[in-house]
Coordinates of C-alpha atoms in Angstrom, one line a residue:
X275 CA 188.5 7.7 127.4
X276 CA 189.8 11.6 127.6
X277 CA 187.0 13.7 126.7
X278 CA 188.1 16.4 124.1
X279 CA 186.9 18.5 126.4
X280 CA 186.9 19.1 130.2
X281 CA 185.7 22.0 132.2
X282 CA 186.1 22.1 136.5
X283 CA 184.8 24.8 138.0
X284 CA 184.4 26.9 135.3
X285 CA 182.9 30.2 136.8
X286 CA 181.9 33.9 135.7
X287 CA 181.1 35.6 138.8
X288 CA 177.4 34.8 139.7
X289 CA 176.6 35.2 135.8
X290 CA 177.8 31.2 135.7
X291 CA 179.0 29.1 138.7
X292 CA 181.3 26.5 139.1
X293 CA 180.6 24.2 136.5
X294 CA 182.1 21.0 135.3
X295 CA 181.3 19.7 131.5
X296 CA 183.0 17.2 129.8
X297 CA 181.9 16.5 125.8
X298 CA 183.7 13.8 123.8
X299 CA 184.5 13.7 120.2
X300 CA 182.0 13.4 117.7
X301 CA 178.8 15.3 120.1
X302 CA 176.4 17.6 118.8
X303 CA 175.4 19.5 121.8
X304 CA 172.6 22.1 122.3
X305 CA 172.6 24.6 125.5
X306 CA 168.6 25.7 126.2
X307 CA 167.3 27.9 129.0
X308 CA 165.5 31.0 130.2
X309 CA 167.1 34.5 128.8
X310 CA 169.4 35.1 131.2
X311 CA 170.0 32.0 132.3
X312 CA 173.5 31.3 131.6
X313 CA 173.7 30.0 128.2
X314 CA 176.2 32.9 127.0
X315 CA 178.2 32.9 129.8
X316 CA 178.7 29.2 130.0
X317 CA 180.1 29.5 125.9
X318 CA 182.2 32.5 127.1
X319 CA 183.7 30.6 130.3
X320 CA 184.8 27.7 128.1
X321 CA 186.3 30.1 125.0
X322 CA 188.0 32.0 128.2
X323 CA 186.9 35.1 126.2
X324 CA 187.0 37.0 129.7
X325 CA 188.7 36.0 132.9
X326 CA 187.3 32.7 133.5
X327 CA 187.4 30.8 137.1
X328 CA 188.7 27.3 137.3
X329 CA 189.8 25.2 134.2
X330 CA 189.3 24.2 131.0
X331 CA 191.2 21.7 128.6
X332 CA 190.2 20.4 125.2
X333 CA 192.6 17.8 124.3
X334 CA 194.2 17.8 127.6
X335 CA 195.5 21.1 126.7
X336 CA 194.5 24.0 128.8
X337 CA 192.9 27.0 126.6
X338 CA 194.1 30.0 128.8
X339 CA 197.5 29.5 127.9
X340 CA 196.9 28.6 124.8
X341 CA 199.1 31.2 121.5
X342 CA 196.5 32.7 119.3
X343 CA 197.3 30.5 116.5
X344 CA 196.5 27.2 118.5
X345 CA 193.4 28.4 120.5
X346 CA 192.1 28.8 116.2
X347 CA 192.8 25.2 116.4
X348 CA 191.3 24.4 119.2
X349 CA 188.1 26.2 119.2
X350 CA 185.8 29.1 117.4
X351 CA 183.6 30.9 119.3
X352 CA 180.6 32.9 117.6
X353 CA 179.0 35.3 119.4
X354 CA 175.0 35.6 118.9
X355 CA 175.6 39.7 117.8
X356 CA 176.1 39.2 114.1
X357 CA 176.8 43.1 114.0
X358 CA 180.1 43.5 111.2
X359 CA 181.3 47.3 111.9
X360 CA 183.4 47.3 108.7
X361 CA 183.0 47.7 104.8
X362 CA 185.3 44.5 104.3
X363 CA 184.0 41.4 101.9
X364 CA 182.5 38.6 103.2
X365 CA 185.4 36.7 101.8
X366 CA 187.9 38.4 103.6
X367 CA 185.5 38.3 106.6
X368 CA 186.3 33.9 106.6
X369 CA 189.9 34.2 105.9
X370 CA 189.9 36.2 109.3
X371 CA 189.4 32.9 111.0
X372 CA 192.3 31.6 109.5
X373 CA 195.6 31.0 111.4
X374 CA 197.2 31.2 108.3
X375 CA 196.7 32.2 104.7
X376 CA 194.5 29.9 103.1
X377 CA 192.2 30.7 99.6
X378 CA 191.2 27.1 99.3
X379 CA 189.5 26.7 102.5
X380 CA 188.1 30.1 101.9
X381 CA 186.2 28.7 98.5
X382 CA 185.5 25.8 100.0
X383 CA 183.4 27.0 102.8
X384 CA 181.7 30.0 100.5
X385 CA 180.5 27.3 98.2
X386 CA 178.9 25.1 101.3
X387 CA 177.5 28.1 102.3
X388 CA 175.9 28.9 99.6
X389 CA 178.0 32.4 99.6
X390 CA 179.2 32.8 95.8
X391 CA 177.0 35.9 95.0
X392 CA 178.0 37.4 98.1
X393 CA 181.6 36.6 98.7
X394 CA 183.0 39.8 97.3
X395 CA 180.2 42.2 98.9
X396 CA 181.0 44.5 101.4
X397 CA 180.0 42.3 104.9
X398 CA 178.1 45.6 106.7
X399 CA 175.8 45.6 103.8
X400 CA 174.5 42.0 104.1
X401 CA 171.5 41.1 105.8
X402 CA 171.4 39.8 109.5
X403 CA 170.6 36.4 107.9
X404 CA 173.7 36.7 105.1
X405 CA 175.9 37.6 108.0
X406 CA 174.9 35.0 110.1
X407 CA 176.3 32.6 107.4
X408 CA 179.3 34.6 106.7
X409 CA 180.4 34.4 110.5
X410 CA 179.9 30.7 110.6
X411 CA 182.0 30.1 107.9
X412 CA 184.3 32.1 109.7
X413 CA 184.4 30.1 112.8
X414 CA 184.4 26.8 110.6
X415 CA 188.0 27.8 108.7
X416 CA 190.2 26.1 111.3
X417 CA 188.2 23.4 111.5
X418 CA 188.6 23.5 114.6
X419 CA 188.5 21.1 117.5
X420 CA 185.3 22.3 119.6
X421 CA 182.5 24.7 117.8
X422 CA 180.8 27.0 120.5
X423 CA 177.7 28.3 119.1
X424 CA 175.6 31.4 120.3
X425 CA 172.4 31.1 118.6
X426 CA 173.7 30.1 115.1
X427 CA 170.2 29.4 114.3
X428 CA 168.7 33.3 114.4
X429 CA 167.8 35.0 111.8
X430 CA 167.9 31.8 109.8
X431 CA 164.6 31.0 107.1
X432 CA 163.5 27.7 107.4
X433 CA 166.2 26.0 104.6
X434 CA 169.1 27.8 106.0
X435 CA 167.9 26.3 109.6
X436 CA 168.2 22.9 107.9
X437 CA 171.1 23.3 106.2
X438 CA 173.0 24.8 109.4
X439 CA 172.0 21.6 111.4
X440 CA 173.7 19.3 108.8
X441 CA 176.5 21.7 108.2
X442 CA 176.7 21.6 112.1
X443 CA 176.5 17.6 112.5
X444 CA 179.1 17.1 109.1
X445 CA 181.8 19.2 111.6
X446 CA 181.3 16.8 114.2
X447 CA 181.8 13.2 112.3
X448 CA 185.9 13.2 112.2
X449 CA 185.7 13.7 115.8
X450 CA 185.2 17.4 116.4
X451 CA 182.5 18.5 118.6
X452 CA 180.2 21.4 118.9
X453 CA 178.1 23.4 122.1
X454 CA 175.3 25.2 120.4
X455 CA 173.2 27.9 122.1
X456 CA 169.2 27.8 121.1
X457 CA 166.0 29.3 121.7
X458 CA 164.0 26.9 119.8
X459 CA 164.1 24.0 121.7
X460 CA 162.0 21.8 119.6
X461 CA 165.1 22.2 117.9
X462 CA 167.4 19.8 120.1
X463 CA 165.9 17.0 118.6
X464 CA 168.6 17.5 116.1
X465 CA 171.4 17.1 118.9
X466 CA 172.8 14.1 121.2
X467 CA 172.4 15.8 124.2
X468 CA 171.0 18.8 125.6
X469 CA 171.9 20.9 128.6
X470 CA 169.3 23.1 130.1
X471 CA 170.8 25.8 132.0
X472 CA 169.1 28.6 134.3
X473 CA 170.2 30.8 136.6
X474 CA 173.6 30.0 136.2
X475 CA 173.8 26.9 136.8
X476 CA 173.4 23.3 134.3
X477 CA 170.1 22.1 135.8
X478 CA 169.8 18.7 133.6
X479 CA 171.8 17.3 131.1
X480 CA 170.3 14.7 128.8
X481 CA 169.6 13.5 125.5
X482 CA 166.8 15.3 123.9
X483 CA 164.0 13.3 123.9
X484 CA 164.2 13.1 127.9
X485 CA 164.9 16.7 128.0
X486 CA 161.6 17.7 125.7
X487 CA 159.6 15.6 128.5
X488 CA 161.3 16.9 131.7
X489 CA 159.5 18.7 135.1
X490 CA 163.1 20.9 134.8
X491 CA 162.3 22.3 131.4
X492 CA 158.6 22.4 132.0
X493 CA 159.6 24.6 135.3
X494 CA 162.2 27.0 133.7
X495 CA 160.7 27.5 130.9
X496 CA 157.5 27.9 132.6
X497 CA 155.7 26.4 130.1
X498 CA 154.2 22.9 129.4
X499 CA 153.2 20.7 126.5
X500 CA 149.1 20.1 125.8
X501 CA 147.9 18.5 122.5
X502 CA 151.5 18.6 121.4
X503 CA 152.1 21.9 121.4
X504 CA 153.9 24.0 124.3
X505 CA 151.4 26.7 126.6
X506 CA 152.2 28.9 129.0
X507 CA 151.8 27.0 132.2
X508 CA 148.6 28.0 134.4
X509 CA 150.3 28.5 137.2
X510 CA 152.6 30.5 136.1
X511 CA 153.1 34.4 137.0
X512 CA 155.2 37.1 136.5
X513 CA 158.8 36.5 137.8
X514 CA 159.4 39.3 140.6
X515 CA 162.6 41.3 139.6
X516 CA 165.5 40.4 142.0

């Protein structure tokens, strides 16, 4: 079966190297590693956000090439900076990621986001939490084909977390799929698979449970799990700078 989407040799310089990914329809996947690893640059290689090495396709079609209005169908890509530089509303803000004028989606996606008493409030005077919602609902208006996620989960309280996830796994069920960046990796429970990713290069991929339990995680990380809870692992020192 074509996977919806396909990367070979996808490549950033030494910030990612050749990498080859292929995600089917319907996957909730979440990216983990070390800061620095490669997590960004991985999302960034497969948006083609900057001049990417080898290929990428989702739906067999190629995303470099791709007219704005199609790439909007194709993918979102959310940064992690949830920085808004302009006084605009948060509902103008979501129709942004619209390839075309559309109110109804707009209402739709401020009332499962909770964003009623916000919609018409200028977007630089939100919280980093409020804006963190605002820009997701931005990169769901297409609905498009593949969601890449930088750390959607920041700045979230503990309901908004939940709610994300479902959001999240409800954009995936008509055959969409979604790479999502985290830091909490207790948090990939909540995914099909998991990809652990350090210095620049995919180091495991596999579903979560296996992932939680892995010597690869344990070692990039450098950290370990006693009691149930995760430690700093003994042995572990201070990373000498490059």
């Amino acid at each position: 079966m074509t996977p919806l989407l396909e990367a070979r040799g996808a490549a950033l310089g030494s910030r990612l190297r050749p990498t080859d990914l292929r995600v089917s329809s319907g996957e909730l996947v979440a990216i983990v590693g070390p800061n620095g690893g490669g997590k960004t640059s991985l999302l960034r290689a497969l948006a083609n956000v900057e001049t990417t090495s080898g290929t990428v396709t989702i739906d067999g079609e190629p995303v470099a090439d791709r007219a704005p209005a199609r790439r909007a169908r194709l993918l979102s890509f959310l940064p992690a900076s949830r920085e808004i530089a302009w006084p605009i509303s948060a509902r103008d803000i979501i129709a942004l990621g619209l390839p075309a004028p559309d109110p109804a989606r707009v209402d739709e996606l401020i009332t499962d986001l909770e964003l009623e008493s916000l919609a018409d409030r200028a977007a630089d005077r939100l919280s980093t939490g409020e804006r963190a919602r605002v820009l997701l609902a931005r990169a769901l208006a297409p609905r498009p084909r593949l969601l890449l996620l930088d750390e959607p989960l920041s700045n979230l309280d503990p309901y908004w977390t939940l709610r994300l996830l479902d959001i999240l796994r409800a954009s995936v069920v008509d055959g969409a799929a979604a790479l999502v960046a985290l830091h909490d990796i207790d948090r990939i429970t909540a995914f099909d698979r998991a990809l652990l990713i350090a210095n620049g290069d995919i180091q495991a991929d596999l579903v979560p449970d296996e992932m939680l339990a892995s010597k690869k995680l344990s070692e990039a990380f450098r950290i370990e799990r006693s009691n149930g809870k995760w430690r700093i692992k003994r042995s572990a020192g201070r990373q000498s700078s490059p």
